[in-house]
mmCIF file of C-alpha atoms in Angstrom:
data_model
loop_
_atom_site.group_PDB
_atom_site.id
_atom_site.type_symbol
_atom_site.label_atom_id
_atom_site.label_comp_id
_atom_site.label_asym_id
_atom_site.label_seq_id
_atom_site.Cartn_x
_atom_site.Cartn_y
_atom_site.Cartn_z
ATOM 1 C CA MET X 1 -12.947 5.998 -24.458
ATOM 2 C CA GLU X 2 -9.520 7.408 -23.626
ATOM 3 C CA ASN X 3 -10.931 9.152 -20.546
ATOM 4 C CA PHE X 4 -12.618 5.935 -19.380
ATOM 5 C CA ILE X 5 -9.378 3.962 -19.707
ATOM 6 C CA ALA X 6 -7.498 6.604 -17.709
ATOM 7 C CA TRP X 7 -10.197 6.491 -15.003
ATOM 8 C CA ALA X 8 -10.563 2.716 -14.775
ATOM 9 C CA PHE X 9 -6.994 1.574 -15.360
ATOM 10 C CA GLY X 10 -4.861 4.501 -14.252
ATOM 11 C CA THR X 11 -2.670 4.079 -11.198
ATOM 12 C CA SER X 12 -3.745 5.645 -7.907
ATOM 13 C CA SER X 13 -1.136 8.376 -8.438
ATOM 14 C CA ASN X 14 -3.442 9.626 -11.210
ATOM 15 C CA THR X 15 -5.752 11.975 -9.293
ATOM 16 C CA ASN X 16 -8.626 11.248 -11.705
ATOM 17 C CA SER X 17 -8.399 7.462 -11.494
ATOM 18 C CA LEU X 18 -10.698 5.008 -9.753
ATOM 19 C CA GLY X 19 -7.754 3.852 -7.638
ATOM 20 C CA ASN X 20 -7.200 7.367 -6.356
ATOM 21 C CA GLN X 21 -10.891 7.726 -5.515
ATOM 22 C CA PHE X 22 -10.617 4.682 -3.256
ATOM 23 C CA ARG X 23 -7.483 6.107 -1.683
ATOM 24 C CA GLN X 24 -9.159 9.451 -0.969
ATOM 25 C CA LYS X 25 -12.086 7.721 0.746
ATOM 26 C CA ARG X 26 -9.604 5.743 2.827
ATOM 27 C CA MET X 27 -7.769 8.884 3.876
ATOM 28 C CA ILE X 28 -10.939 10.524 5.209
ATOM 29 C CA PHE X 29 -10.926 7.976 8.029
ATOM 30 C CA PHE X 30 -7.196 8.397 8.602
ATOM 31 C CA LYS X 31 -7.391 12.199 8.766
ATOM 32 C CA ASN X 32 -10.301 11.956 11.195
ATOM 33 C CA GLN X 33 -8.030 9.966 13.501
ATOM 34 C CA LEU X 34 -5.296 12.591 13.175
ATOM 35 C CA ASP X 35 -7.742 15.181 14.488
ATOM 36 C CA ARG X 36 -8.183 13.106 17.647
ATOM 37 C CA ILE X 37 -4.473 12.672 18.454
ATOM 38 C CA PRO X 38 -2.648 15.432 20.364
ATOM 39 C CA LYS X 39 -0.115 17.317 18.257
ATOM 40 C CA PRO X 40 2.674 17.258 17.327
ATOM 41 C CA ILE X 41 2.178 13.943 15.540
ATOM 42 C CA LYS X 42 5.087 11.900 14.189
ATOM 43 C CA ILE X 43 4.210 9.569 11.309
ATOM 44 C CA LEU X 44 6.478 6.911 9.805
ATOM 45 C CA ASP X 45 5.374 6.121 6.253
ATOM 46 C CA ILE X 46 6.932 2.801 5.327
ATOM 47 C CA GLY X 47 7.432 2.455 1.587
ATOM 48 C CA GLY X 48 5.535 5.591 0.623
ATOM 49 C CA TYR X 49 6.391 8.717 -1.320
ATOM 50 C CA GLU X 50 5.900 12.467 -1.106
ATOM 51 C CA GLU X 51 3.219 12.689 -3.810
ATOM 52 C CA PHE X 52 0.930 10.515 -1.679
ATOM 53 C CA TRP X 53 0.931 13.078 1.130
ATOM 54 C CA ILE X 54 0.577 15.970 -1.295
ATOM 55 C CA ASN X 55 -2.517 14.265 -2.707
ATOM 56 C CA ALA X 56 -3.796 13.672 0.831
ATOM 57 C CA GLY X 57 -3.456 17.370 1.654
ATOM 58 C CA LEU X 58 -1.121 16.768 4.596
ATOM 59 C CA THR X 59 1.998 18.584 3.425
ATOM 60 C CA ASP X 60 3.106 21.676 5.342
ATOM 61 C CA ARG X 61 0.444 20.925 7.952
ATOM 62 C CA SER X 62 1.354 22.382 11.323
ATOM 63 C CA GLY X 63 2.002 19.773 14.005
ATOM 64 C CA ILE X 64 2.290 16.820 11.606
ATOM 65 C CA HIS X 65 5.777 15.486 10.823
ATOM 66 C CA ILE X 66 6.154 12.660 8.316
ATOM 67 C CA THR X 67 9.205 10.439 7.837
ATOM 68 C CA ILE X 68 9.106 8.507 4.561
ATOM 69 C CA LEU X 69 11.206 5.342 4.679
ATOM 70 C CA ASN X 70 12.325 3.491 1.558
ATOM 71 C CA LEU X 71 15.244 1.365 0.397
ATOM 72 C CA GLU X 72 16.723 4.603 -0.960
ATOM 73 C CA SER X 73 16.141 8.134 0.298
ATOM 74 C CA SER X 74 15.142 11.021 -1.948
ATOM 75 C CA LYS X 75 14.768 14.786 -1.770
ATOM 76 C CA THR X 76 11.514 16.199 -0.439
ATOM 77 C CA LYS X 77 9.951 19.563 -1.212
ATOM 78 C CA HIS X 78 7.845 20.097 1.886
ATOM 79 C CA LYS X 79 9.185 21.116 5.268
ATOM 80 C CA ASN X 80 7.151 18.614 7.298
ATOM 81 C CA LEU X 81 8.387 15.646 5.230
ATOM 82 C CA ILE X 82 11.763 13.947 5.325
ATOM 83 C CA SER X 83 12.943 10.914 3.357
ATOM 84 C CA VAL X 84 15.239 8.308 4.925
ATOM 85 C CA LYS X 85 16.884 5.084 3.835
ATOM 86 C CA GLY X 86 15.742 1.940 5.597
ATOM 87 C CA ASN X 87 14.204 -1.506 5.399
ATOM 88 C CA ALA X 88 10.592 -2.253 6.349
ATOM 89 C CA THR X 89 11.588 -5.578 7.905
ATOM 90 C CA ASN X 90 14.270 -4.091 10.178
ATOM 91 C CA LEU X 91 13.509 -0.768 11.854
ATOM 92 C CA SER X 92 16.122 -1.218 14.571
ATOM 93 C CA ALA X 93 17.192 2.415 14.090
ATOM 94 C CA TYR X 94 13.976 3.333 15.928
ATOM 95 C CA SER X 95 13.011 2.532 19.490
ATOM 96 C CA ASP X 96 9.657 1.138 20.600
ATOM 97 C CA ASN X 97 6.768 3.608 20.163
ATOM 98 C CA SER X 98 9.086 6.216 18.658
ATOM 99 C CA PHE X 99 6.334 7.290 16.231
ATOM 100 C CA ASP X 100 2.752 8.193 16.960
ATOM 101 C CA ILE X 101 1.638 6.364 13.807
ATOM 102 C CA ALA X 102 3.339 3.714 11.675
ATOM 103 C CA PHE X 103 1.656 3.937 8.271
ATOM 104 C CA SER X 104 1.862 1.769 5.171
ATOM 105 C CA ASN X 105 -0.224 1.777 1.992
ATOM 106 C CA SER X 106 0.014 -1.093 -0.524
ATOM 107 C CA VAL X 107 3.538 -2.112 0.502
ATOM 108 C CA ILE X 108 3.392 -5.263 2.631
ATOM 109 C CA GLU X 109 2.379 -7.360 -0.406
ATOM 110 C CA HIS X 110 5.704 -6.457 -2.085
ATOM 111 C CA LEU X 111 7.951 -8.396 0.311
ATOM 112 C CA TYR X 112 8.433 -11.660 -1.637
ATOM 113 C CA ASN X 113 7.299 -14.075 1.083
ATOM 114 C CA SER X 114 5.355 -14.486 4.308
ATOM 115 C CA ASP X 115 8.467 -14.505 6.521
ATOM 116 C CA GLN X 116 9.341 -10.982 5.405
ATOM 117 C CA GLN X 117 5.751 -9.887 5.946
ATOM 118 C CA VAL X 118 5.824 -11.196 9.509
ATOM 119 C CA LYS X 119 8.939 -9.112 10.166
ATOM 120 C CA MET X 120 7.396 -5.963 8.713
ATOM 121 C CA ALA X 121 4.182 -6.398 10.714
ATOM 122 C CA TYR X 122 6.164 -6.863 13.922
ATOM 123 C CA GLU X 123 8.229 -3.736 13.288
ATOM 124 C CA ILE X 124 5.138 -1.672 12.457
ATOM 125 C CA MET X 125 3.486 -2.624 15.730
ATOM 126 C CA ARG X 126 6.713 -2.068 17.653
ATOM 127 C CA VAL X 127 7.693 1.426 16.476
ATOM 128 C CA GLY X 128 4.195 2.925 16.226
ATOM 129 C CA LYS X 129 1.873 3.745 19.105
ATOM 130 C CA TYR X 130 -0.827 3.464 16.469
ATOM 131 C CA HIS X 131 -0.626 1.770 13.094
ATOM 132 C CA TYR X 132 -2.526 1.854 9.816
ATOM 133 C CA VAL X 133 -1.755 -0.705 7.103
ATOM 134 C CA GLN X 134 -3.576 -1.200 3.794
ATOM 135 C CA THR X 135 -3.131 -4.028 1.299
ATOM 136 C CA PRO X 136 -5.107 -5.473 -1.657
ATOM 137 C CA ASN X 137 -7.237 -8.559 -1.106
ATOM 138 C CA LYS X 138 -5.654 -11.692 -2.540
ATOM 139 C CA TYR X 139 -9.074 -13.008 -3.597
ATOM 140 C CA PHE X 140 -10.423 -9.900 -5.309
ATOM 141 C CA ILE X 141 -11.451 -10.649 -8.884
ATOM 142 C CA ILE X 142 -8.914 -8.210 -10.404
ATOM 143 C CA GLU X 143 -5.239 -8.507 -9.535
ATOM 144 C CA PRO X 144 -4.418 -4.816 -8.913
ATOM 145 C CA HIS X 145 -0.805 -4.755 -10.082
ATOM 146 C CA TYR X 146 -1.558 -6.212 -13.505
ATOM 147 C CA LEU X 147 -5.274 -5.364 -13.801
ATOM 148 C CA LEU X 148 -6.156 -8.842 -15.027
ATOM 149 C CA PRO X 149 -8.872 -11.143 -13.613
ATOM 150 C CA TYR X 150 -7.593 -13.814 -11.196
ATOM 151 C CA PHE X 151 -4.097 -13.376 -12.610
ATOM 152 C CA GLN X 152 -2.600 -14.189 -9.197
ATOM 153 C CA PHE X 153 -3.737 -17.811 -9.477
ATOM 154 C CA ILE X 154 -2.203 -18.569 -12.882
ATOM 155 C CA PRO X 155 1.152 -20.440 -12.918
ATOM 156 C CA LYS X 156 4.054 -18.002 -12.840
ATOM 157 C CA SER X 157 5.495 -19.171 -16.171
ATOM 158 C CA ILE X 158 2.200 -18.411 -17.931
ATOM 159 C CA ARG X 159 1.962 -15.028 -16.214
ATOM 160 C CA PHE X 160 5.450 -14.180 -17.425
ATOM 161 C CA TYR X 161 4.492 -15.083 -20.994
ATOM 162 C CA ILE X 162 1.327 -12.969 -20.870
ATOM 163 C CA LEU X 163 3.169 -9.961 -19.469
ATOM 164 C CA THR X 164 6.083 -10.043 -21.885
ATOM 165 C CA LYS X 165 4.387 -11.263 -25.082
ATOM 166 C CA THR X 166 0.990 -9.531 -24.981
ATOM 167 C CA LYS X 167 -0.476 -6.151 -24.083
ATOM 168 C CA PHE X 168 -3.242 -7.589 -21.919
ATOM 169 C CA SER X 169 -1.763 -6.092 -18.728
ATOM 170 C CA ARG X 170 -2.138 -2.291 -18.606
ATOM 171 C CA PHE X 171 -2.113 -2.168 -22.444
ATOM 172 C CA LYS X 172 1.642 -2.695 -22.649
ATOM 173 C CA LYS X 173 4.264 -5.395 -23.058
ATOM 174 C CA TRP X 174 6.329 -5.626 -19.904
ATOM 175 C CA SER X 175 10.092 -5.960 -20.160
ATOM 176 C CA SER X 176 11.466 -9.319 -19.004
ATOM 177 C CA ASN X 177 13.218 -7.717 -16.029
ATOM 178 C CA GLU X 178 10.174 -5.743 -14.925
ATOM 179 C CA ALA X 179 7.862 -8.723 -15.272
ATOM 180 C CA GLN X 180 10.170 -11.063 -13.366
ATOM 181 C CA GLN X 181 10.712 -8.520 -10.597
ATOM 182 C CA TYR X 182 6.992 -8.086 -10.016
ATOM 183 C CA LEU X 183 6.259 -11.801 -10.237
ATOM 184 C CA ASP X 184 8.920 -12.480 -7.620
ATOM 185 C CA GLU X 185 8.057 -9.722 -5.173
ATOM 186 C CA ILE X 186 4.235 -9.687 -5.138
ATOM 187 C CA HIS X 187 2.853 -11.894 -2.375
ATOM 188 C CA LEU X 188 -0.814 -11.003 -1.885
ATOM 189 C CA LEU X 189 -2.555 -11.410 1.457
ATOM 190 C CA SER X 190 -5.961 -12.751 2.458
ATOM 191 C CA GLU X 191 -8.175 -11.643 5.332
ATOM 192 C CA LYS X 192 -6.901 -14.600 7.358
ATOM 193 C CA ASP X 193 -3.291 -13.616 6.638
ATOM 194 C CA MET X 194 -3.852 -10.027 7.797
ATOM 195 C CA LYS X 195 -5.568 -11.139 10.982
ATOM 196 C CA GLU X 196 -2.636 -13.424 11.755
ATOM 197 C CA LEU X 197 -0.105 -10.648 11.099
ATOM 198 C CA PHE X 198 -2.006 -8.085 13.175
ATOM 199 C CA PRO X 199 -3.964 -10.178 15.714
ATOM 200 C CA SER X 200 -4.938 -7.310 18.029
ATOM 201 C CA SER X 201 -5.884 -4.843 15.282
ATOM 202 C CA LYS X 202 -9.232 -3.886 13.830
ATOM 203 C CA LEU X 203 -9.724 -5.024 10.224
ATOM 204 C CA THR X 204 -11.971 -3.163 7.801
ATOM 205 C CA LYS X 205 -12.882 -4.166 4.260
ATOM 206 C CA GLU X 206 -12.912 -1.835 1.282
ATOM 207 C CA LYS X 207 -15.760 -2.874 -1.008
ATOM 208 C CA PHE X 208 -16.256 -2.560 -4.756
ATOM 209 C CA MET X 209 -19.512 -3.816 -6.274
ATOM 210 C CA GLY X 210 -20.110 -5.908 -3.165
ATOM 211 C CA MET X 211 -16.676 -7.568 -3.301
ATOM 212 C CA THR X 212 -13.771 -6.958 -0.921
ATOM 213 C CA LYS X 213 -11.138 -5.027 -2.840
ATOM 214 C CA SER X 214 -8.640 -4.433 -0.029
ATOM 215 C CA PHE X 215 -8.099 -4.555 3.724
ATOM 216 C CA VAL X 216 -7.052 -1.972 6.277
ATOM 217 C CA VAL X 217 -5.810 -2.934 9.728
ATOM 218 C CA HIS X 218 -5.394 -0.343 12.460
ATOM 219 C CA ASN X 219 -5.464 0.043 16.211
ATOM 220 C CA PHE X 220 -7.100 3.465 16.473
ATOM 221 C CA GLU X 221 -9.620 3.705 19.291
ATOM 222 C CA ILE X 222 -12.923 4.283 17.495
#
């Protein structure tokens, strides 16, 4: 039972979890595109972290240079990765097409509102010759941040009560600050939303048991 819980409900940073299995399948496509782009390749990972690229097997890879941008920078262990401080909605430090690929995985839904998401989408398309953006589907049966069915459609006050007074979400009681932060910042996107944000991009659907779990938009030539 303990192993099943770790597999089904563990975060995608857990290499044995279901979430990580989806991520690894996703990255097969991405790495295939890398093989088609002349090296050296400069990637801007917006909102990511070093462990993601370790798990993807792209650390210390010759000809691939990854800049990880977050609200705060951190130390990196691998020579082809650097961490910088920045804001996803304002990448004015970088000129147009200054990266071969602008990359983002499960970040754009953390921007509080649609106006901020519009800004991030614009900046992604501006600084990257190519882009690759993944986000959970707003209408998937399980809300991925809380792992509760259709939790995203419950009034916020009730969600706050469930998070802080029960252990229904991820088998824990959330602190008031943590619960409020997540409830404020998570703004899930639908297929229509993603098509409006990235109108010239290709959209693919990640399926689970016949249902759309998440979306990926990209402009790779396939």
